[in-house]
Amino acid sequence: MADMLDGFLALSEALTGFTGHRLRGTGQADAYLATATGIVGEGVMRDLLLAADEARASASGDAAKHEAELRRLIMSDDRLGPVARNIIRMWYVGSWYQLPKPWREAHGQSPRDQDHVVSPISYTEGLLWPAIGANPAGAKPAGYGMWAMPPRIAPG
């Protein structure tokens, strides 16, 4: 599973826009890989990671081409796209959301494919918080009255 973890982190970097270092820092990489694999199966996960490798290899370091290849090989694919979108959601909000009904009908349904929070800390470690420049309410200390002011969002 270690080789899958490296591939999963590489895919997750491309899908989320966060570095592998930042993703590892959440402490959720193993839990997210195990959740997704446990729901969609090792075959689908391996196919997803192989498609991500193919996209990266064919882009030859060109970021725009890499994004286009991810869209073509993964996001537009009826089998891989919904899984990739769920992985993005999982990284950002710490929850797995049930795959769409057409996906379940075409590829099978796992009893684990239910809306659920992945782990006790996945909410607080979600990428949503650094993306908006805020801390999760009531979960990470940032000083008295931290929610009295709106989050500071750097100009893009």
mmCIF file with all atom_site columns, C-alpha atoms in Angstrom:
data_model
loop_
_atom_site.group_PDB
_atom_site.id
_atom_site.type_symbol
_atom_site.label_atom_id
_atom_site.label_alt_id
_atom_site.label_comp_id
_atom_site.label_asym_id
_atom_site.label_entity_id
_atom_site.label_seq_id
_atom_site.pdbx_PDB_ins_code
_atom_site.Cartn_x
_atom_site.Cartn_y
_atom_site.Cartn_z
_atom_site.occupancy
_atom_site.B_iso_or_equiv
_atom_site.pdbx_formal_charge
_atom_site.auth_seq_id
_atom_site.auth_comp_id
_atom_site.auth_asym_id
_atom_site.auth_atom_id
_atom_site.pdbx_PDB_model_num
ATOM 1   C CA . MET A 1 1   ? 0.000   0.000  0.000   1.00 0.00 ? 1   MET A CA 1
ATOM 2   C CA . ALA A 1 2   ? 3.052   2.267  0.380   1.00 0.00 ? 2   ALA A CA 1
ATOM 3   C CA . ASP A 1 3   ? 3.408   2.600  -3.400  1.00 0.00 ? 3   ASP A CA 1
ATOM 4   C CA . MET A 1 4   ? -0.304  3.400  -3.574  1.00 0.00 ? 4   MET A CA 1
ATOM 5   C CA . LEU A 1 5   ? 0.133   6.070  -0.898  1.00 0.00 ? 5   LEU A CA 1
ATOM 6   C CA . ASP A 1 6   ? 2.808   7.852  -2.941  1.00 0.00 ? 6   ASP A CA 1
ATOM 7   C CA . GLY A 1 7   ? 0.607   7.709  -6.030  1.00 0.00 ? 7   GLY A CA 1
ATOM 8   C CA . PHE A 1 8   ? -2.408  8.841  -4.026  1.00 0.00 ? 8   PHE A CA 1
ATOM 9   C CA . LEU A 1 9   ? -0.480  11.827 -2.677  1.00 0.00 ? 9   LEU A CA 1
ATOM 10  C CA . ALA A 1 10  ? 0.752   12.750 -6.170  1.00 0.00 ? 10  ALA A CA 1
ATOM 11  C CA . LEU A 1 11  ? -2.818  12.576 -7.485  1.00 0.00 ? 11  LEU A CA 1
ATOM 12  C CA . SER A 1 12  ? -4.099  14.529 -4.481  1.00 0.00 ? 12  SER A CA 1
ATOM 13  C CA . GLU A 1 13  ? -1.534  17.283 -5.089  1.00 0.00 ? 13  GLU A CA 1
ATOM 14  C CA . ALA A 1 14  ? -2.817  17.668 -8.638  1.00 0.00 ? 14  ALA A CA 1
ATOM 15  C CA . LEU A 1 15  ? -6.471  17.570 -7.581  1.00 0.00 ? 15  LEU A CA 1
ATOM 16  C CA . THR A 1 16  ? -6.255  19.920 -4.580  1.00 0.00 ? 16  THR A CA 1
ATOM 17  C CA . GLY A 1 17  ? -3.461  22.315 -5.500  1.00 0.00 ? 17  GLY A CA 1
ATOM 18  C CA . PHE A 1 18  ? -1.744  21.694 -2.149  1.00 0.00 ? 18  PHE A CA 1
ATOM 19  C CA . THR A 1 19  ? 1.771   20.279 -1.856  1.00 0.00 ? 19  THR A CA 1
ATOM 20  C CA . GLY A 1 20  ? 2.449   16.727 -0.783  1.00 0.00 ? 20  GLY A CA 1
ATOM 21  C CA . HIS A 1 21  ? 4.151   18.139 2.299   1.00 0.00 ? 21  HIS A CA 1
ATOM 22  C CA . ARG A 1 22  ? 0.980   20.013 3.271   1.00 0.00 ? 22  ARG A CA 1
ATOM 23  C CA . LEU A 1 23  ? -1.193  16.981 2.547   1.00 0.00 ? 23  LEU A CA 1
ATOM 24  C CA . ARG A 1 24  ? 1.009   14.710 4.669   1.00 0.00 ? 24  ARG A CA 1
ATOM 25  C CA . GLY A 1 25  ? 0.926   17.339 7.401   1.00 0.00 ? 25  GLY A CA 1
ATOM 26  C CA . THR A 1 26  ? -2.803  16.831 7.839   1.00 0.00 ? 26  THR A CA 1
ATOM 27  C CA . GLY A 1 27  ? -2.131  13.313 9.083   1.00 0.00 ? 27  GLY A CA 1
ATOM 28  C CA . GLN A 1 28  ? -5.024  12.092 6.945   1.00 0.00 ? 28  GLN A CA 1
ATOM 29  C CA . ALA A 1 29  ? -3.338  10.642 3.851   1.00 0.00 ? 29  ALA A CA 1
ATOM 30  C CA . ASP A 1 30  ? -3.475  7.017  5.039   1.00 0.00 ? 30  ASP A CA 1
ATOM 31  C CA . ALA A 1 31  ? -7.057  7.379  6.268   1.00 0.00 ? 31  ALA A CA 1
ATOM 32  C CA . TYR A 1 32  ? -8.222  8.988  3.031   1.00 0.00 ? 32  TYR A CA 1
ATOM 33  C CA . LEU A 1 33  ? -6.534  6.381  0.857   1.00 0.00 ? 33  LEU A CA 1
ATOM 34  C CA . ALA A 1 34  ? -7.976  3.576  2.986   1.00 0.00 ? 34  ALA A CA 1
ATOM 35  C CA . THR A 1 35  ? -11.452 5.133  2.888   1.00 0.00 ? 35  THR A CA 1
ATOM 36  C CA . ALA A 1 36  ? -11.501 5.590  -0.882  1.00 0.00 ? 36  ALA A CA 1
ATOM 37  C CA . THR A 1 37  ? -9.965  2.166  -1.564  1.00 0.00 ? 37  THR A CA 1
ATOM 38  C CA . GLY A 1 38  ? -12.313 0.464  0.870   1.00 0.00 ? 38  GLY A CA 1
ATOM 39  C CA . ILE A 1 39  ? -15.304 1.937  -0.914  1.00 0.00 ? 39  ILE A CA 1
ATOM 40  C CA . VAL A 1 40  ? -14.387 1.788  -4.604  1.00 0.00 ? 40  VAL A CA 1
ATOM 41  C CA . GLY A 1 41  ? -12.055 -1.204 -4.454  1.00 0.00 ? 41  GLY A CA 1
ATOM 42  C CA . GLU A 1 42  ? -8.381  -1.644 -5.129  1.00 0.00 ? 42  GLU A CA 1
ATOM 43  C CA . GLY A 1 43  ? -8.931  -2.109 -8.883  1.00 0.00 ? 43  GLY A CA 1
ATOM 44  C CA . VAL A 1 44  ? -10.625 1.271  -9.351  1.00 0.00 ? 44  VAL A CA 1
ATOM 45  C CA . MET A 1 45  ? -8.048  2.969  -7.129  1.00 0.00 ? 45  MET A CA 1
ATOM 46  C CA . ARG A 1 46  ? -5.143  1.448  -9.075  1.00 0.00 ? 46  ARG A CA 1
ATOM 47  C CA . ASP A 1 47  ? -6.753  2.504  -12.373 1.00 0.00 ? 47  ASP A CA 1
ATOM 48  C CA . LEU A 1 48  ? -7.175  6.033  -11.018 1.00 0.00 ? 48  LEU A CA 1
ATOM 49  C CA . LEU A 1 49  ? -3.539  6.207  -9.938  1.00 0.00 ? 49  LEU A CA 1
ATOM 50  C CA . LEU A 1 50  ? -2.355  4.780  -13.269 1.00 0.00 ? 50  LEU A CA 1
ATOM 51  C CA . ALA A 1 51  ? -4.381  7.409  -15.139 1.00 0.00 ? 51  ALA A CA 1
ATOM 52  C CA . ALA A 1 52  ? -2.826  10.095 -12.930 1.00 0.00 ? 52  ALA A CA 1
ATOM 53  C CA . ASP A 1 53  ? 0.664   8.744  -13.717 1.00 0.00 ? 53  ASP A CA 1
ATOM 54  C CA . GLU A 1 54  ? -0.171  8.750  -17.425 1.00 0.00 ? 54  GLU A CA 1
ATOM 55  C CA . ALA A 1 55  ? -1.395  12.363 -17.223 1.00 0.00 ? 55  ALA A CA 1
ATOM 56  C CA . ARG A 1 56  ? 1.769   13.439 -15.426 1.00 0.00 ? 56  ARG A CA 1
ATOM 57  C CA . ALA A 1 57  ? 4.063   11.580 -17.842 1.00 0.00 ? 57  ALA A CA 1
ATOM 58  C CA . SER A 1 58  ? 2.385   12.905 -20.984 1.00 0.00 ? 58  SER A CA 1
ATOM 59  C CA . ALA A 1 59  ? 2.501   16.494 -19.702 1.00 0.00 ? 59  ALA A CA 1
ATOM 60  C CA . SER A 1 60  ? 6.331   16.521 -19.480 1.00 0.00 ? 60  SER A CA 1
ATOM 61  C CA . GLY A 1 61  ? 6.299   19.165 -16.742 1.00 0.00 ? 61  GLY A CA 1
ATOM 62  C CA . ASP A 1 62  ? 3.879   21.511 -18.543 1.00 0.00 ? 62  ASP A CA 1
ATOM 63  C CA . ALA A 1 63  ? 1.289   22.494 -15.897 1.00 0.00 ? 63  ALA A CA 1
ATOM 64  C CA . ALA A 1 64  ? -1.415  23.472 -18.397 1.00 0.00 ? 64  ALA A CA 1
ATOM 65  C CA . LYS A 1 65  ? -0.981  20.230 -20.322 1.00 0.00 ? 65  LYS A CA 1
ATOM 66  C CA . HIS A 1 66  ? -1.032  18.252 -17.060 1.00 0.00 ? 66  HIS A CA 1
ATOM 67  C CA . GLU A 1 67  ? -4.340  19.860 -16.093 1.00 0.00 ? 67  GLU A CA 1
ATOM 68  C CA . ALA A 1 68  ? -5.770  19.143 -19.550 1.00 0.00 ? 68  ALA A CA 1
ATOM 69  C CA . GLU A 1 69  ? -4.654  15.512 -19.326 1.00 0.00 ? 69  GLU A CA 1
ATOM 70  C CA . LEU A 1 70  ? -6.185  15.132 -15.844 1.00 0.00 ? 70  LEU A CA 1
ATOM 71  C CA . ARG A 1 71  ? -9.462  16.469 -17.228 1.00 0.00 ? 71  ARG A CA 1
ATOM 72  C CA . ARG A 1 72  ? -9.321  14.133 -20.229 1.00 0.00 ? 72  ARG A CA 1
ATOM 73  C CA . LEU A 1 73  ? -8.172  10.940 -18.511 1.00 0.00 ? 73  LEU A CA 1
ATOM 74  C CA . ILE A 1 74  ? -9.813  11.259 -15.107 1.00 0.00 ? 74  ILE A CA 1
ATOM 75  C CA . MET A 1 75  ? -12.348 14.026 -14.587 1.00 0.00 ? 75  MET A CA 1
ATOM 76  C CA . SER A 1 76  ? -14.237 13.293 -17.832 1.00 0.00 ? 76  SER A CA 1
ATOM 77  C CA . ASP A 1 77  ? -14.255 9.551  -17.233 1.00 0.00 ? 77  ASP A CA 1
ATOM 78  C CA . ASP A 1 78  ? -17.569 8.095  -15.987 1.00 0.00 ? 78  ASP A CA 1
ATOM 79  C CA . ARG A 1 79  ? -15.762 5.607  -13.741 1.00 0.00 ? 79  ARG A CA 1
ATOM 80  C CA . LEU A 1 80  ? -12.808 7.643  -12.431 1.00 0.00 ? 80  LEU A CA 1
ATOM 81  C CA . GLY A 1 81  ? -14.220 11.185 -12.392 1.00 0.00 ? 81  GLY A CA 1
ATOM 82  C CA . PRO A 1 82  ? -16.746 10.716 -9.574  1.00 0.00 ? 82  PRO A CA 1
ATOM 83  C CA . VAL A 1 83  ? -14.105 9.021  -7.426  1.00 0.00 ? 83  VAL A CA 1
ATOM 84  C CA . ALA A 1 84  ? -11.623 11.851 -8.047  1.00 0.00 ? 84  ALA A CA 1
ATOM 85  C CA . ARG A 1 85  ? -14.260 14.450 -7.160  1.00 0.00 ? 85  ARG A CA 1
ATOM 86  C CA . ASN A 1 86  ? -14.986 12.593 -3.914  1.00 0.00 ? 86  ASN A CA 1
ATOM 87  C CA . ILE A 1 87  ? -11.277 12.563 -3.098  1.00 0.00 ? 87  ILE A CA 1
ATOM 88  C CA . ILE A 1 88  ? -11.170 16.336 -3.574  1.00 0.00 ? 88  ILE A CA 1
ATOM 89  C CA . ARG A 1 89  ? -14.160 16.778 -1.236  1.00 0.00 ? 89  ARG A CA 1
ATOM 90  C CA . MET A 1 90  ? -12.612 14.442 1.296   1.00 0.00 ? 90  MET A CA 1
ATOM 91  C CA . TRP A 1 91  ? -9.385  16.468 1.432   1.00 0.00 ? 91  TRP A CA 1
ATOM 92  C CA . TYR A 1 92  ? -11.224 19.780 1.728   1.00 0.00 ? 92  TYR A CA 1
ATOM 93  C CA . VAL A 1 93  ? -13.946 18.938 4.255   1.00 0.00 ? 93  VAL A CA 1
ATOM 94  C CA . GLY A 1 94  ? -12.837 15.653 5.822   1.00 0.00 ? 94  GLY A CA 1
ATOM 95  C CA . SER A 1 95  ? -15.946 13.709 4.807   1.00 0.00 ? 95  SER A CA 1
ATOM 96  C CA . TRP A 1 96  ? -16.739 11.046 2.237   1.00 0.00 ? 96  TRP A CA 1
ATOM 97  C CA . TYR A 1 97  ? -19.939 11.644 0.302   1.00 0.00 ? 97  TYR A CA 1
ATOM 98  C CA . GLN A 1 98  ? -21.848 8.771  -1.275  1.00 0.00 ? 98  GLN A CA 1
ATOM 99  C CA . LEU A 1 99  ? -20.960 8.273  -4.924  1.00 0.00 ? 99  LEU A CA 1
ATOM 100 C CA . PRO A 1 100 ? -23.643 9.272  -7.452  1.00 0.00 ? 100 PRO A CA 1
ATOM 101 C CA . LYS A 1 101 ? -26.391 6.752  -8.158  1.00 0.00 ? 101 LYS A CA 1
ATOM 102 C CA . PRO A 1 102 ? -25.321 6.192  -11.805 1.00 0.00 ? 102 PRO A CA 1
ATOM 103 C CA . TRP A 1 103 ? -21.803 5.314  -10.601 1.00 0.00 ? 103 TRP A CA 1
ATOM 104 C CA . ARG A 1 104 ? -23.131 2.857  -8.021  1.00 0.00 ? 104 ARG A CA 1
ATOM 105 C CA . GLU A 1 105 ? -25.451 1.243  -10.566 1.00 0.00 ? 105 GLU A CA 1
ATOM 106 C CA . ALA A 1 106 ? -22.664 0.842  -13.114 1.00 0.00 ? 106 ALA A CA 1
ATOM 107 C CA . HIS A 1 107 ? -19.798 -0.185 -10.824 1.00 0.00 ? 107 HIS A CA 1
ATOM 108 C CA . GLY A 1 108 ? -21.405 -1.677 -7.745  1.00 0.00 ? 108 GLY A CA 1
ATOM 109 C CA . GLN A 1 109 ? -22.167 -0.343 -4.317  1.00 0.00 ? 109 GLN A CA 1
ATOM 110 C CA . SER A 1 110 ? -20.151 -0.826 -1.173  1.00 0.00 ? 110 SER A CA 1
ATOM 111 C CA . PRO A 1 111 ? -21.950 -0.849 2.175   1.00 0.00 ? 111 PRO A CA 1
ATOM 112 C CA . ARG A 1 112 ? -19.315 1.706  3.286   1.00 0.00 ? 112 ARG A CA 1
ATOM 113 C CA . ASP A 1 113 ? -20.357 4.145  0.549   1.00 0.00 ? 113 ASP A CA 1
ATOM 114 C CA . GLN A 1 114 ? -22.337 6.364  2.892   1.00 0.00 ? 114 GLN A CA 1
ATOM 115 C CA . ASP A 1 115 ? -21.901 10.017 3.797   1.00 0.00 ? 115 ASP A CA 1
ATOM 116 C CA . HIS A 1 116 ? -19.560 10.058 6.791   1.00 0.00 ? 116 HIS A CA 1
ATOM 117 C CA . VAL A 1 117 ? -16.751 11.941 8.498   1.00 0.00 ? 117 VAL A CA 1
ATOM 118 C CA . VAL A 1 118 ? -13.555 10.008 7.828   1.00 0.00 ? 118 VAL A CA 1
ATOM 119 C CA . SER A 1 119 ? -11.846 10.386 11.202  1.00 0.00 ? 119 SER A CA 1
ATOM 120 C CA . PRO A 1 120 ? -12.138 12.336 14.444  1.00 0.00 ? 120 PRO A CA 1
ATOM 121 C CA . ILE A 1 121 ? -9.656  14.956 13.188  1.00 0.00 ? 121 ILE A CA 1
ATOM 122 C CA . SER A 1 122 ? -10.478 15.047 9.474   1.00 0.00 ? 122 SER A CA 1
ATOM 123 C CA . TYR A 1 123 ? -12.827 18.036 9.859   1.00 0.00 ? 123 TYR A CA 1
ATOM 124 C CA . THR A 1 124 ? -10.239 20.144 11.668  1.00 0.00 ? 124 THR A CA 1
ATOM 125 C CA . GLU A 1 125 ? -7.501  19.125 9.207   1.00 0.00 ? 125 GLU A CA 1
ATOM 126 C CA . GLY A 1 126 ? -9.588  19.849 6.103   1.00 0.00 ? 126 GLY A CA 1
ATOM 127 C CA . LEU A 1 127 ? -7.946  21.921 3.386   1.00 0.00 ? 127 LEU A CA 1
ATOM 128 C CA . LEU A 1 128 ? -10.940 24.236 3.446   1.00 0.00 ? 128 LEU A CA 1
ATOM 129 C CA . TRP A 1 129 ? -9.478  26.070 6.432   1.00 0.00 ? 129 TRP A CA 1
ATOM 130 C CA . PRO A 1 130 ? -6.083  27.052 5.019   1.00 0.00 ? 130 PRO A CA 1
ATOM 131 C CA . ALA A 1 131 ? -7.744  27.746 1.654   1.00 0.00 ? 131 ALA A CA 1
ATOM 132 C CA . ILE A 1 132 ? -9.931  30.447 3.211   1.00 0.00 ? 132 ILE A CA 1
ATOM 133 C CA . GLY A 1 133 ? -7.370  31.595 5.785   1.00 0.00 ? 133 GLY A CA 1
ATOM 134 C CA . ALA A 1 134 ? -9.422  30.614 8.819   1.00 0.00 ? 134 ALA A CA 1
ATOM 135 C CA . ASN A 1 135 ? -9.488  28.064 11.625  1.00 0.00 ? 135 ASN A CA 1
ATOM 136 C CA . PRO A 1 136 ? -12.343 25.618 12.159  1.00 0.00 ? 136 PRO A CA 1
ATOM 137 C CA . ALA A 1 137 ? -14.793 27.124 14.641  1.00 0.00 ? 137 ALA A CA 1
ATOM 138 C CA . GLY A 1 138 ? -14.325 25.770 18.124  1.00 0.00 ? 138 GLY A CA 1
ATOM 139 C CA . ALA A 1 139 ? -11.689 23.272 17.056  1.00 0.00 ? 139 ALA A CA 1
ATOM 140 C CA . LYS A 1 140 ? -8.334  25.037 16.866  1.00 0.00 ? 140 LYS A CA 1
ATOM 141 C CA . PRO A 1 141 ? -7.343  27.797 19.231  1.00 0.00 ? 141 PRO A CA 1
ATOM 142 C CA . ALA A 1 142 ? -6.388  31.096 17.676  1.00 0.00 ? 142 ALA A CA 1
ATOM 143 C CA . GLY A 1 143 ? -7.124  33.411 20.556  1.00 0.00 ? 143 GLY A CA 1
ATOM 144 C CA . TYR A 1 144 ? -10.114 34.987 22.216  1.00 0.00 ? 144 TYR A CA 1
ATOM 145 C CA . GLY A 1 145 ? -12.718 36.365 19.803  1.00 0.00 ? 145 GLY A CA 1
ATOM 146 C CA . MET A 1 146 ? -11.132 34.867 16.688  1.00 0.00 ? 146 MET A CA 1
ATOM 147 C CA . TRP A 1 147 ? -14.539 34.686 14.970  1.00 0.00 ? 147 TRP A CA 1
ATOM 148 C CA . ALA A 1 148 ? -15.396 38.308 15.685  1.00 0.00 ? 148 ALA A CA 1
ATOM 149 C CA . MET A 1 149 ? -13.642 39.345 12.483  1.00 0.00 ? 149 MET A CA 1
ATOM 150 C CA . PRO A 1 150 ? -14.029 37.845 8.985   1.00 0.00 ? 150 PRO A CA 1
ATOM 151 C CA . PRO A 1 151 ? -11.151 35.679 7.712   1.00 0.00 ? 151 PRO A CA 1
ATOM 152 C CA . ARG A 1 152 ? -8.322  37.458 5.931   1.00 0.00 ? 152 ARG A CA 1
ATOM 153 C CA . ILE A 1 153 ? -8.167  36.254 2.355   1.00 0.00 ? 153 ILE A CA 1
ATOM 154 C CA . ALA A 1 154 ? -5.076  37.247 0.428   1.00 0.00 ? 154 ALA A CA 1
ATOM 155 C CA . PRO A 1 155 ? -5.754  38.889 -2.923  1.00 0.00 ? 155 PRO A CA 1
ATOM 156 C CA . GLY A 1 156 ? -5.387  36.329 -5.724  1.00 0.00 ? 156 GLY A CA 1
#
